[in-house]
Every structure is written in structure tokens, then in C-alpha cells.
Amino acid sequence: LPGKPDPAVFNEAMKLLKAESQKTVVFEDTIRGVRAGKASGAHVIAVPDERWSHGDFSEADLVADTLLDPRIVSYLGL
């Protein structure tokens, strides 16, 4: 499969899982991953790692500080 930002890896995963893109949430730590997730039609939560994730993550549906960020639970409606 081609690499990110091509959405192929996400499309293949959703196909194998029989998941609908509009009901799928992708967690990503890079801009290329965010772009791939959005191109697949999934919702994307970015959790940038300050060691290597630099740039504009505004394409993500939510940019969280950590995986423990309470906004994730709110976004998911849990």
C-alpha cells in the first residue's frame, strides 16, 4: 500500500473491519497521518508529539494534548 498521506492504509483497515468511514475515528500524531485519515472520510483526532510532530494540525477534527485529554471523551460522545 502507498504511504501516508495516501488514505489507502485507512481505507484497507476500514474494509477489513467492515467499518463505515463516517463512523470511524483515526488517532494520528503527524500531519501526513491527519491528511490520510481525513482523505479516507474518517474523523481524525490529532495527538501531536512535540518531539517530532510540528506544523499546522488544523485539518484534524480535534487536536488533543494527550490521549488523556478529556475533550476526546466529549468528542466521541462517551
Phi, psi and omega in degrees: 000147176293156180278167177296142020272009173295135183280005187306318182296320178288319178299318179294317179298316180294324178297312181297324180273356184055043181258141176276136184302320183289350177249012183252140175241128178253134173257129183223154179240006178229157178295319178300321178292320177300314180298319178296316179298315179295320180295335178281348182094000181278165170280145183232127172251118178268134174232080184298142174258119186300343180289328183216358183258098181239151176121197186262111181263018186295345176290338180292153178287332178210137173248113183258152179285320179211172175291346177268002180301121183297342178293337178296313180299318178297316180299319181284349180073029180266000000 
